[in-house]
XYZ file of C-alpha atoms in Angstrom:
342
model
C -12.931 41.514 -42.018
C -16.549 41.510 -39.667
C -15.764 40.107 -36.611
C -18.306 37.332 -35.786
C -21.158 38.426 -33.379
C -20.850 37.387 -30.034
C -23.235 37.394 -26.901
C -24.491 40.368 -24.816
C -26.068 40.101 -21.743
C -25.827 36.626 -21.136
C -28.260 35.575 -23.655
C -27.977 33.340 -25.962
C -24.545 31.935 -26.882
C -23.424 32.399 -30.291
C -20.897 31.138 -32.965
C -18.255 33.312 -31.154
C -18.452 32.202 -27.845
C -18.265 28.397 -29.117
C -14.864 29.449 -31.326
C -13.860 31.256 -28.050
C -13.851 28.479 -25.652
C -12.846 26.038 -27.771
C -10.005 28.073 -28.586
C -10.539 27.857 -32.879
C -11.912 30.640 -35.365
C -15.452 31.228 -36.225
C -15.193 29.241 -39.631
C -13.897 26.501 -37.986
C -16.964 25.654 -35.563
C -19.141 26.331 -38.709
C -17.380 23.568 -40.592
C -17.185 21.349 -37.739
C -20.944 21.846 -36.967
C -21.914 21.862 -40.976
C -19.449 19.326 -42.341
C -17.830 17.283 -39.547
C -15.902 15.071 -41.961
C -13.749 17.608 -42.828
C -12.532 18.687 -39.427
C -10.025 16.331 -37.312
C -11.444 14.025 -34.422
C -9.465 15.634 -32.055
C -10.985 19.449 -33.135
C -14.217 18.195 -33.354
C -14.254 16.843 -29.690
C -12.611 20.258 -28.663
C -15.466 22.398 -30.399
C -18.865 19.687 -29.116
C -17.344 19.997 -25.662
C -17.548 24.174 -25.953
C -21.071 23.310 -27.831
C -21.972 21.019 -24.511
C -20.720 23.453 -21.669
C -22.275 26.740 -23.295
C -25.502 25.267 -24.540
C -25.236 26.488 -27.722
C -27.968 26.024 -30.378
C -27.266 26.320 -34.524
C -29.858 28.839 -35.913
C -31.784 26.802 -38.879
C -32.922 29.857 -40.010
C -29.676 31.538 -40.754
C -28.317 28.426 -42.083
C -31.099 28.080 -44.090
C -30.368 31.756 -45.609
C -26.315 30.574 -45.824
C -27.467 27.267 -48.123
C -30.441 28.522 -49.798
C -31.893 25.709 -47.820
C -32.738 24.742 -44.548
C -31.113 21.446 -43.392
C -34.804 19.965 -42.766
C -36.918 16.941 -44.131
C -40.265 17.952 -43.632
C -42.359 14.694 -42.994
C -46.368 14.257 -43.318
C -48.062 11.101 -41.953
C -52.028 10.711 -41.344
C -51.336 9.480 -37.850
C -48.760 9.510 -35.178
C -50.653 6.906 -33.313
C -50.905 3.922 -35.993
C -48.094 1.966 -35.409
C -47.842 1.424 -39.195
C -46.871 4.966 -39.791
C -44.381 4.517 -36.598
C -42.701 2.363 -38.115
C -42.036 4.334 -41.497
C -41.090 7.234 -39.108
C -38.692 4.766 -37.602
C -36.942 4.334 -40.899
C -37.114 7.739 -41.340
C -35.332 8.597 -38.357
C -33.023 6.170 -38.145
C -31.605 7.264 -41.857
C -30.963 11.051 -40.451
C -29.560 10.256 -37.006
C -26.535 10.889 -38.093
C -27.022 13.205 -40.605
C -27.117 16.987 -40.098
C -30.616 17.155 -41.269
C -33.455 17.490 -38.497
C -37.163 15.959 -39.292
C -40.406 18.785 -39.129
C -42.997 15.844 -38.443
C -46.668 16.901 -39.466
C -50.183 14.955 -38.702
C -52.620 15.372 -41.599
C -55.433 13.389 -39.262
C -56.367 11.790 -42.634
C -57.561 15.231 -44.000
C -56.766 16.538 -47.362
C -57.448 20.033 -46.082
C -55.230 19.641 -43.335
C -52.290 18.004 -45.452
C -53.149 21.817 -47.687
C -52.464 23.766 -44.464
C -48.951 21.970 -43.438
C -47.638 22.353 -46.418
C -48.518 25.961 -46.876
C -46.509 25.972 -43.438
C -43.502 23.813 -44.545
C -43.128 25.678 -48.215
C -41.468 28.580 -47.102
C -39.264 27.231 -44.511
C -37.393 26.116 -47.421
C -36.921 22.218 -46.502
C -34.301 20.052 -47.977
C -36.832 17.650 -49.145
C -40.581 16.843 -48.253
C -41.904 13.374 -47.211
C -45.348 12.333 -47.726
C -47.215 9.567 -47.342
C -50.239 8.593 -50.022
C -50.538 9.646 -53.394
C -54.332 11.190 -53.222
C -53.296 14.620 -52.583
C -55.750 17.323 -53.019
C -54.846 19.963 -56.385
C -53.815 22.502 -53.734
C -51.323 20.189 -51.945
C -49.861 18.623 -55.393
C -49.473 22.234 -56.672
C -47.263 22.972 -53.483
C -45.418 19.569 -53.774
C -44.586 20.242 -57.565
C -43.342 23.690 -56.705
C -41.264 23.225 -53.705
C -38.208 23.264 -54.954
C -37.192 20.315 -53.378
C -37.099 16.711 -53.779
C -40.524 15.058 -52.507
C -40.730 11.675 -52.220
C -44.632 10.334 -51.585
C -44.743 6.829 -49.369
C -46.354 3.776 -48.798
C -48.052 3.483 -52.290
C -46.824 3.416 -55.780
C -48.685 4.370 -58.505
C -47.723 5.892 -62.498
C -48.191 9.867 -61.693
C -45.220 10.865 -58.903
C -45.236 14.017 -58.517
C -41.489 13.561 -58.025
C -40.283 10.385 -56.763
C -42.772 7.646 -54.878
C -41.660 3.966 -52.641
C -44.072 1.551 -51.235
C -46.356 -1.168 -52.880
C -49.584 -1.990 -54.071
C -52.476 -2.010 -51.634
C -54.900 -3.166 -54.602
C -52.369 -6.386 -54.762
C -52.306 -6.489 -51.468
C -56.054 -7.206 -51.060
C -55.987 -9.665 -54.160
C -53.275 -12.066 -52.942
C -54.905 -11.959 -49.393
C -58.282 -12.918 -50.964
C -56.570 -15.354 -53.349
C -55.029 -16.898 -50.711
C -58.302 -17.990 -48.846
C -59.745 -19.016 -52.150
C -57.309 -21.262 -52.355
C -57.757 -22.579 -49.110
C -61.433 -23.617 -49.496
C -63.416 -20.648 -48.219
C -66.228 -19.416 -50.751
C -68.567 -16.824 -48.427
C -65.665 -14.447 -47.550
C -66.530 -11.126 -46.441
C -64.431 -8.000 -46.395
C -64.520 -5.854 -43.378
C -63.027 -2.399 -43.011
C -62.816 0.727 -40.986
C -62.061 4.628 -41.499
C -61.611 2.956 -45.401
C -58.849 5.858 -46.581
C -57.734 5.508 -50.183
C -55.090 2.771 -49.226
C -58.216 0.499 -47.878
C -60.075 1.223 -50.350
C -57.634 0.103 -52.867
C -57.379 -2.952 -50.687
C -61.344 -3.348 -50.726
C -60.918 -3.206 -55.013
C -58.535 -6.032 -54.649
C -60.697 -8.204 -52.723
C -63.596 -7.673 -55.222
C -61.410 -8.759 -57.741
C -60.287 -11.411 -56.844
C -63.975 -12.697 -55.531
C -65.726 -11.413 -58.912
C -62.637 -13.387 -60.920
C -63.808 -16.558 -58.754
C -67.764 -16.187 -59.197
C -67.790 -15.426 -55.414
C -68.706 -11.682 -55.257
C -71.889 -10.668 -53.423
C -72.164 -7.015 -52.060
C -73.916 -8.100 -48.511
C -70.298 -9.684 -47.797
C -68.858 -5.936 -47.617
C -69.108 -4.479 -44.094
C -67.260 -0.982 -43.695
C -67.146 2.267 -41.693
C -65.514 5.607 -41.950
C -65.077 5.168 -38.157
C -61.282 5.170 -37.267
C -60.145 1.714 -36.343
C -59.516 -0.368 -33.205
C -59.869 -3.680 -31.989
C -62.872 -3.098 -30.497
C -64.986 -1.936 -33.949
C -63.544 -5.296 -35.381
C -65.500 -7.471 -32.914
C -68.541 -5.084 -33.430
C -67.861 -5.507 -37.373
C -67.862 -9.008 -37.618
C -70.956 -9.394 -35.452
C -72.467 -6.920 -38.205
C -71.177 -9.210 -41.270
C -72.054 -12.446 -39.723
C -75.564 -11.024 -38.797
C -75.745 -10.040 -42.710
C -74.409 -13.282 -43.912
C -74.845 -16.070 -41.755
C -73.240 -18.189 -44.206
C -69.889 -16.294 -43.652
C -67.026 -18.745 -43.398
C -64.102 -16.354 -43.761
C -62.768 -12.523 -43.374
C -60.255 -10.528 -45.256
C -59.902 -7.198 -42.601
C -58.281 -4.135 -43.680
C -55.739 -3.646 -41.372
C -54.487 -6.360 -38.302
C -56.902 -4.370 -35.749
C -59.677 -5.513 -37.197
C -58.475 -8.871 -37.673
C -57.699 -9.296 -34.316
C -61.348 -7.946 -33.085
C -62.998 -10.810 -35.660
C -60.621 -13.284 -33.873
C -61.407 -12.181 -30.099
C -64.832 -12.209 -31.220
C -64.902 -15.917 -32.678
C -63.643 -16.883 -29.434
C -66.176 -15.229 -26.968
C -68.669 -16.506 -29.540
C -67.162 -20.695 -29.641
C -66.673 -19.771 -33.421
C -63.780 -22.265 -34.654
C -60.974 -20.673 -35.980
C -59.905 -21.809 -38.976
C -62.335 -24.774 -39.106
C -65.409 -22.793 -39.316
C -64.462 -18.834 -40.024
C -60.748 -17.701 -41.781
C -59.380 -14.899 -40.818
C -56.848 -12.824 -43.235
C -54.958 -9.052 -41.689
C -52.987 -6.565 -43.406
C -49.810 -4.967 -42.381
C -48.542 -8.205 -40.453
C -48.113 -6.490 -37.227
C -45.993 -8.445 -34.519
C -49.301 -9.530 -32.311
C -50.673 -11.668 -35.431
C -47.548 -14.258 -35.417
C -47.959 -14.625 -31.924
C -52.207 -14.513 -31.282
C -53.573 -17.820 -30.747
C -54.419 -19.050 -33.886
C -51.438 -16.882 -35.440
C -53.191 -14.562 -37.761
C -52.480 -14.943 -41.669
C -51.697 -11.116 -42.648
C -49.999 -9.248 -45.450
C -46.693 -8.156 -44.344
C -45.770 -4.842 -45.337
C -42.204 -2.920 -45.365
C -42.964 -0.018 -43.543
C -39.582 0.326 -41.974
C -37.883 -0.335 -44.948
C -39.935 2.417 -47.032
C -39.016 4.934 -44.450
C -35.023 4.288 -44.867
C -35.673 4.097 -48.890
C -37.478 7.341 -48.962
C -34.787 9.155 -47.394
C -31.944 7.433 -49.287
C -33.717 8.768 -52.622
C -33.990 12.409 -51.028
C -30.464 12.209 -50.088
C -29.609 11.119 -53.442
C -31.730 13.733 -55.216
C -30.288 16.174 -52.966
C -26.549 14.853 -54.172
C -27.587 15.513 -57.886
C -27.683 11.750 -58.056
C -31.608 11.609 -58.453
C -32.536 7.555 -59.003
C -33.169 6.664 -62.726
C -36.371 4.965 -61.450
C -38.476 7.529 -59.663
C -40.784 4.643 -58.462
C -39.942 1.945 -55.896
C -41.948 -1.104 -55.429
C -40.848 -2.756 -52.104
C -44.018 -5.500 -52.600
C -45.622 -7.460 -49.804
C -45.575 -10.492 -48.419
C -48.269 -12.958 -47.570
C -47.830 -14.978 -43.907
C -49.681 -17.722 -44.180
C -50.354 -18.815 -40.841
C -53.301 -20.938 -38.785
C -55.995 -18.884 -39.095
C -56.145 -19.705 -42.772
C -54.794 -23.364 -42.275
C -58.420 -24.835 -43.070
């Protein structure tokens, strides 16, 4: 029987060093690290003490060779600073915190080409699962996902053609419901203000247009958008532009909450009464919308739950219990507040 390799020359500690320190066999150490539920609590603590004292770090490549898959979830999102995706990531991290899996995170910067590059990096590492934001992958990215050989969960949207599994909500329906609410509250010259205008925002705009056309209120001049990244300051500028184009504007549906807050601040600066003269609705319902003055109506999206559900679906698939429904629609909620209470 081959003896486990031990550390030489004071280098990186090995599993044999941990076994010797803990007074157990290397196989027991390996089992405790990979499947702690199969080892007694006393033994786990004994081994963990040795791990901590030696500073032992498991070799993920060796584990990947042993299991054919690395104990890693690859996660791709378009932004690490956008609080919307921060909530999704929090759900993912919380769900995997007590597991043996670790997270490899990639930022696509809203670029299809960067998503392709990251998938080409992640693929050869044989991740246990991939979680990717959105459904608008390039043909190359989609092919990489389809041939990844592991569970794939697309998040933040729903659609008819998942690569594997999908969890999210309809941005089109969210935009439509937000606009219909403003029409119901008596607003008629309702503008759409949007920044960056990624595919999700494009679908919100399509929902807005569908509601306005159905009510006989659509006017292309009511749409004000830019590819520039979103910010509260930009929201103020876009609102001024929208009002300059259509002085009779009496409401705005904004593609996100940053833009909605910017519009609200500009109304305060210009002494425009909200909601009497202008109604404002945002999207995502970040915490600040409830505490703003007046509080701002928004579409609440289940970002944290999407992160948690994506992990649950991937883990189920890894365990051979793939969900019967590959597409999960978690819906959204219209939060009616003072900014549209005309």
